[in-house]
PDB file of C-alpha atoms in Angstrom:
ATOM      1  CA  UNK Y   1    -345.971 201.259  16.330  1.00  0.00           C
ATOM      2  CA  UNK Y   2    -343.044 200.768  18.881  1.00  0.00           C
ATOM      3  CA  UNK Y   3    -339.986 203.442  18.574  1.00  0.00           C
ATOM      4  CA  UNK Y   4    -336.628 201.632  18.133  1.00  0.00           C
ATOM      5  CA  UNK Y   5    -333.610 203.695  19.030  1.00  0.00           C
ATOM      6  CA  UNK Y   6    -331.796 201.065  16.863  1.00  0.00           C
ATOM      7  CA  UNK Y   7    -333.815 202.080  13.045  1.00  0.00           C
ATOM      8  CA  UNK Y   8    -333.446 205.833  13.308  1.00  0.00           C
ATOM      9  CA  UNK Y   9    -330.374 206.656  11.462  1.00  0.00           C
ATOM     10  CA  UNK Y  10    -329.040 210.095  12.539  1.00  0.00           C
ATOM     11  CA  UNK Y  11    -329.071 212.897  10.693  1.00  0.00           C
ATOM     12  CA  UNK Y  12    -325.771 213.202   8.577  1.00  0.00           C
ATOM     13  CA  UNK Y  13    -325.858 217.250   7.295  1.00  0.00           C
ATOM     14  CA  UNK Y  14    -325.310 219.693   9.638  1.00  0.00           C
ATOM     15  CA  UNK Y  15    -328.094 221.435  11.371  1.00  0.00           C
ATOM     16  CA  UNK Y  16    -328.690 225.261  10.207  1.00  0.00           C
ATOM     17  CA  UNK Y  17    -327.562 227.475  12.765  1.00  0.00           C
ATOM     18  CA  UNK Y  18    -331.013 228.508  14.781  1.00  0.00           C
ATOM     19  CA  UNK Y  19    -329.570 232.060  16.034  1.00  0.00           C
ATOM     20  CA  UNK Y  20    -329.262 231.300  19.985  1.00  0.00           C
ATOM     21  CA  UNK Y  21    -329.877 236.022  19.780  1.00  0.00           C
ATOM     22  CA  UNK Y  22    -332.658 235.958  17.255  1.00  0.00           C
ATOM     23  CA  UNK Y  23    -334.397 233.478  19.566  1.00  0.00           C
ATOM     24  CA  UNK Y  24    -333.182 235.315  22.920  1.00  0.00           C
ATOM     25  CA  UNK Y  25    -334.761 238.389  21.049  1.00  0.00           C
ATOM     26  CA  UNK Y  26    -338.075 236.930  20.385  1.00  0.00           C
ATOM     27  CA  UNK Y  27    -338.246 235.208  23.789  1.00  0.00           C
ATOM     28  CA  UNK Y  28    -337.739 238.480  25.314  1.00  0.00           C
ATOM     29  CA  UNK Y  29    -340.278 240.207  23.486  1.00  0.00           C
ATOM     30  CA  UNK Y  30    -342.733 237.894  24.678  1.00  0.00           C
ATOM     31  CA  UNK Y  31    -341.656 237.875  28.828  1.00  0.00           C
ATOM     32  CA  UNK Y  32    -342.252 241.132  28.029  1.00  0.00           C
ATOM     33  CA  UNK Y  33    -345.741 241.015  27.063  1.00  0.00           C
ATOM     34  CA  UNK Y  34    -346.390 238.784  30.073  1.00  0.00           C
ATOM     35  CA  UNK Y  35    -343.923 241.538  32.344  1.00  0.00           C
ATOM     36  CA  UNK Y  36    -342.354 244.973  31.955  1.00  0.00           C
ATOM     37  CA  UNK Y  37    -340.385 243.765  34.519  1.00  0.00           C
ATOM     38  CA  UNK Y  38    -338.112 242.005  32.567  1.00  0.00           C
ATOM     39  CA  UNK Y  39    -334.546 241.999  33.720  1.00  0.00           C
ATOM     40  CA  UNK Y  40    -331.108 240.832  31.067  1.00  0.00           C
ATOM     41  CA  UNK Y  41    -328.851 239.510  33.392  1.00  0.00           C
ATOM     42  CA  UNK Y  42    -324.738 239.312  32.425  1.00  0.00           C
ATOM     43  CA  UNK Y  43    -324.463 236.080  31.690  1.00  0.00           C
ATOM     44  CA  UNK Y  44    -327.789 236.383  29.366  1.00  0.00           C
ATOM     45  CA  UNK Y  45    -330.452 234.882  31.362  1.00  0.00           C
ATOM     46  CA  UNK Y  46    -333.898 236.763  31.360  1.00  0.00           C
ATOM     47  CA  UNK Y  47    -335.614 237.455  34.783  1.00  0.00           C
ATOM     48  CA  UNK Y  48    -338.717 238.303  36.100  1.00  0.00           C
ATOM     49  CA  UNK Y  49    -340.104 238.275  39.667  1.00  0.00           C
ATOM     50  CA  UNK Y  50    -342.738 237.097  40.882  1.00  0.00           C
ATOM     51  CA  UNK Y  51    -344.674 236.860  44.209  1.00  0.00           C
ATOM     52  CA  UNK Y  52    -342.116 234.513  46.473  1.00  0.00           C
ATOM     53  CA  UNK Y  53    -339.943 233.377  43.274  1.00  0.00           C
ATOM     54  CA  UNK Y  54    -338.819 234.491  39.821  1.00  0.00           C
ATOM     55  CA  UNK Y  55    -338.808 233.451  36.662  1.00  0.00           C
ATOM     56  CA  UNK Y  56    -335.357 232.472  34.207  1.00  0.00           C
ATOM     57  CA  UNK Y  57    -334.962 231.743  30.850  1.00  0.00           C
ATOM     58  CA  UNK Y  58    -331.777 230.693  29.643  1.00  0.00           C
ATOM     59  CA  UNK Y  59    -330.744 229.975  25.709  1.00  0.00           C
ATOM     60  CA  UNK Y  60    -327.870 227.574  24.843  1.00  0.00           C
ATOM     61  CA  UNK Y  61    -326.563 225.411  22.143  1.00  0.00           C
ATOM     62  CA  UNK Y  62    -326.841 221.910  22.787  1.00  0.00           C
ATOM     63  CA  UNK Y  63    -324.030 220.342  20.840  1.00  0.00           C
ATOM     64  CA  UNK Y  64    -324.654 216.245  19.874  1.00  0.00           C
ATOM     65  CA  UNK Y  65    -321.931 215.942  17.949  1.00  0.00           C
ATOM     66  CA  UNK Y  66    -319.554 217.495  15.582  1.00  0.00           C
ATOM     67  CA  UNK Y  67    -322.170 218.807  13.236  1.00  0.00           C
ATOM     68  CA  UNK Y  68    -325.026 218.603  15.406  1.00  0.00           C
ATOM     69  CA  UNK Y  69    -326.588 220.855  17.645  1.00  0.00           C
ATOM     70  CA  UNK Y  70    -329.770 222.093  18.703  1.00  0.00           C
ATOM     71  CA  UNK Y  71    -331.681 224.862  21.148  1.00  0.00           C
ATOM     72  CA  UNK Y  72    -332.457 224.417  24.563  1.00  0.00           C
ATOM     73  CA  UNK Y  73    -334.919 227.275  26.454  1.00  0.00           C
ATOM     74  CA  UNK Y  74    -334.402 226.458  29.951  1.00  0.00           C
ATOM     75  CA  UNK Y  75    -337.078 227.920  32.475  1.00  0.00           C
ATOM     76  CA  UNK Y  76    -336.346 227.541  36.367  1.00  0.00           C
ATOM     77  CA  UNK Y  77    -337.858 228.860  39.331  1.00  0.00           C
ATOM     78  CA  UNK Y  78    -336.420 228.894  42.747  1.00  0.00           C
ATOM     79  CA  UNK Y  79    -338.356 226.957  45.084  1.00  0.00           C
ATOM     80  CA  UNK Y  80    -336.129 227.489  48.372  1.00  0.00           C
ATOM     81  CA  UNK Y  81    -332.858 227.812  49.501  1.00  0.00           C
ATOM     82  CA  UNK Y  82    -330.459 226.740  52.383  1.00  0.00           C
ATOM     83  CA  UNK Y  83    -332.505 224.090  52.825  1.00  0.00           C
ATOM     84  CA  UNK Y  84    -331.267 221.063  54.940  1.00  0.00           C
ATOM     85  CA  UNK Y  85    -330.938 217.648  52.934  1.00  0.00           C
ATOM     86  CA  UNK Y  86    -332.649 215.143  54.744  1.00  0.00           C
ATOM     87  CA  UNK Y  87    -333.931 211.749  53.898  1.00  0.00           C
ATOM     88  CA  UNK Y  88    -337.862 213.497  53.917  1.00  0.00           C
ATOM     89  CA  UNK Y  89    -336.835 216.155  51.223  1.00  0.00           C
ATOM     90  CA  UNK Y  90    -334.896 213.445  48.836  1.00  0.00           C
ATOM     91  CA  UNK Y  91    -337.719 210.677  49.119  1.00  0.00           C
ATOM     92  CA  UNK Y  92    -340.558 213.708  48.241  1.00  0.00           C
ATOM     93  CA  UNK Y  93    -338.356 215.301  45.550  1.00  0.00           C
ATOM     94  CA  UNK Y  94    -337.396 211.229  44.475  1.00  0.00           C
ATOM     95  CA  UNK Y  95    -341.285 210.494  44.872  1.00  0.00           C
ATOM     96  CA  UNK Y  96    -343.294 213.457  43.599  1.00  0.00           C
ATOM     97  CA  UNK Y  97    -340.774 216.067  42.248  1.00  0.00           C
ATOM     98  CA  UNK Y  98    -341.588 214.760  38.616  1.00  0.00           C
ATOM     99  CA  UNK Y  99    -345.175 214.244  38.191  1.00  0.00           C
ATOM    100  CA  UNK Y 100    -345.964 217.989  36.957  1.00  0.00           C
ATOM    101  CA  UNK Y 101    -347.282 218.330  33.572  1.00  0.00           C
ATOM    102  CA  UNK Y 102    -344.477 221.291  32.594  1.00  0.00           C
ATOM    103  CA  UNK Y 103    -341.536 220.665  34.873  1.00  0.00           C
ATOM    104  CA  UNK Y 104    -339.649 219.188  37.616  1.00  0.00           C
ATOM    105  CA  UNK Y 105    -338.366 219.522  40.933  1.00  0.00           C
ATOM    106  CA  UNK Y 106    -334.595 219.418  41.233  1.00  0.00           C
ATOM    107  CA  UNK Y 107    -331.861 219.728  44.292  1.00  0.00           C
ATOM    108  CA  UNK Y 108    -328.778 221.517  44.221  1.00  0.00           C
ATOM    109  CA  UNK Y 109    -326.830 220.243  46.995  1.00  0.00           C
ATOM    110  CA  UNK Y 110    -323.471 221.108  48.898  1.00  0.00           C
ATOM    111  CA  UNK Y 111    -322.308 219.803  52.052  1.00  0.00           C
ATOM    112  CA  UNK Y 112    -325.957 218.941  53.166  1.00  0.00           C
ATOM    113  CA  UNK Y 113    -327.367 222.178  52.670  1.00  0.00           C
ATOM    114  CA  UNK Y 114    -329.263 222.581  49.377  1.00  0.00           C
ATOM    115  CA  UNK Y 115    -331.568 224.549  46.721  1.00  0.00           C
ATOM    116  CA  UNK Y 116    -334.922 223.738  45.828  1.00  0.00           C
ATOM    117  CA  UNK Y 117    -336.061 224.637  41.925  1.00  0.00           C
ATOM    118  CA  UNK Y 118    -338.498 223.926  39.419  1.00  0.00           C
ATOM    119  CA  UNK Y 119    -337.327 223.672  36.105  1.00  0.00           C
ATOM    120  CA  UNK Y 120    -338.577 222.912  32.183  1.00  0.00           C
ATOM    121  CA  UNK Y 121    -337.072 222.193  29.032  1.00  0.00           C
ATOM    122  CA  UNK Y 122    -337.953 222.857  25.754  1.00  0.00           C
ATOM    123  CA  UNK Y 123    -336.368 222.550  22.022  1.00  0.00           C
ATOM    124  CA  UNK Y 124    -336.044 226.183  20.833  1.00  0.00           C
ATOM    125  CA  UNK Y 125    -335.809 224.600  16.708  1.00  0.00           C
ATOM    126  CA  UNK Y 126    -339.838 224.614  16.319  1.00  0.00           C
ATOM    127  CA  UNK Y 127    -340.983 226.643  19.587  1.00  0.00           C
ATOM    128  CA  UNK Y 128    -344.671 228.522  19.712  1.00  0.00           C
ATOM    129  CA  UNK Y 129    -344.561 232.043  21.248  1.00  0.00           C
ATOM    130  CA  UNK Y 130    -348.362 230.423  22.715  1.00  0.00           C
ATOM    131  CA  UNK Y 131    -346.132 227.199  24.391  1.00  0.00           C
ATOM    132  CA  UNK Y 132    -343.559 229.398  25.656  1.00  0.00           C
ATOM    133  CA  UNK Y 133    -345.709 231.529  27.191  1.00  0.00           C
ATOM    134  CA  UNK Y 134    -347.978 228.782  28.674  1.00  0.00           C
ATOM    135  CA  UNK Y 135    -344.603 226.944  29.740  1.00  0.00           C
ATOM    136  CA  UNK Y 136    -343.064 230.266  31.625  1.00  0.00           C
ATOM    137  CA  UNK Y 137    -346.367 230.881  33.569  1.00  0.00           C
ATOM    138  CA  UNK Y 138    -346.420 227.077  34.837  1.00  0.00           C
ATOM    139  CA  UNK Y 139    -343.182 226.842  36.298  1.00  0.00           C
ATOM    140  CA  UNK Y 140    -343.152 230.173  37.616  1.00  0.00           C
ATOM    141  CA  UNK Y 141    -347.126 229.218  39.190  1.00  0.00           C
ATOM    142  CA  UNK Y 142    -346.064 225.942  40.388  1.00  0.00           C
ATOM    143  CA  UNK Y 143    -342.473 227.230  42.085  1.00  0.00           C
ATOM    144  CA  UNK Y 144    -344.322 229.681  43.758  1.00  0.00           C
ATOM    145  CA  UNK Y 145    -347.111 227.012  45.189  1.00  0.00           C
ATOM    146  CA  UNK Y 146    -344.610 224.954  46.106  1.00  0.00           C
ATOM    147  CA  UNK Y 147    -342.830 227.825  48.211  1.00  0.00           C
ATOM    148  CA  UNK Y 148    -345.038 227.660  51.322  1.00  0.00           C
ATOM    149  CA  UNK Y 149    -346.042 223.826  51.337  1.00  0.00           C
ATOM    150  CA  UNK Y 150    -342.371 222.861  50.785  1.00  0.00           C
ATOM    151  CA  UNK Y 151    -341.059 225.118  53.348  1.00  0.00           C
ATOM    152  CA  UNK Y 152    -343.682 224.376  56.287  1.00  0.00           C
ATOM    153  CA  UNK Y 153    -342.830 221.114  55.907  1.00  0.00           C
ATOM    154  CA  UNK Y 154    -338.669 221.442  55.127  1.00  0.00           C
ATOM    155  CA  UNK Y 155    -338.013 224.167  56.357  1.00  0.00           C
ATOM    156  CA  UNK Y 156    -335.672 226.898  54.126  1.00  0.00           C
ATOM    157  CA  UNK Y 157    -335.507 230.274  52.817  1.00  0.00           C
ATOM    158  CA  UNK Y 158    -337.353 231.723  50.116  1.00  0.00           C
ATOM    159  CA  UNK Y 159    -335.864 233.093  46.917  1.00  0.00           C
ATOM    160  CA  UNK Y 160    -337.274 236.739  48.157  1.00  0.00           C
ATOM    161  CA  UNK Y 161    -336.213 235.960  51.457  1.00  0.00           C
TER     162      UNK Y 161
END
């Protein structure tokens, strides 16, 4: 079976409302199992540290329309910071920054000096406290891997730094 974009008909009735603080709430409850730790920052991000990084989730509505909308759980990790851009970094973050199983590398970049995270996505509609959890502790492993073997060879701060 091949998808086709073009025979999916969207959805016409609007989406129930999935409670963006209900799901904050239960998200919270379980970074808390995984760490006491747990910081509620202002604008409503969770945080947790860890070793060279930290961990933080972030809730939102997604809107796709006028009556549609769904859940996004974003979980980054910062990698490194005040890095220099150079054509190196962008070919390895082009080149290998995407072939993790949960997560991506991205760069934040102003006036050639930039910020290295890890970051996944997931749909908060249907999510498993067991695939949150399992999602949280791989970027937050991988970021912090990625600390010293991207900044022997780039160069940078750390997030602790």
């Amino acid at each position: 079976m091949t998808l086709r974009p073009e025979t999916v008909s969207p959805t016409q009735e609007k989406v129930l409302d999935l409670g963006v603080e209900a799901l904050r709430d239960s998200l919270r409850t379980i970074l808390f199992n995984l760490d006491s730790g747990v910081e509620d920052l202002p604008d409503g991000t969770m945080r947790i540290a860890y070793n060279n990084t930290a961990v933080f989730v972030d809730i939102e509505m997604q809107a796709l329309g006028d009556s549609v909308a769904r859940t996004l759980v974003t979980i980054v990790s910062p990698v490194l910071r005040e890095v220099v851009i150079t054509s190196p970094l962008c070919e390895w973050i082009a080149t290998n920054g995407w072939r993790y199983v949960f997560g991506h590398v991205t760069l934040n970049a102003f006036m050639g000096i930039g910020e290295i995270e890890f970051q996944h996505r997931l749909l908060g509609a249907h999510l498993e406290a067991d695939d949150f959890e399992a999602s949280v502790l791989a970027v937050v492993g991988t970021a912090d891997q990625l600390v010293e073997t991207l900044q022997a060879r780039f160069g940078g701060l750390r997030y602790t730094d």
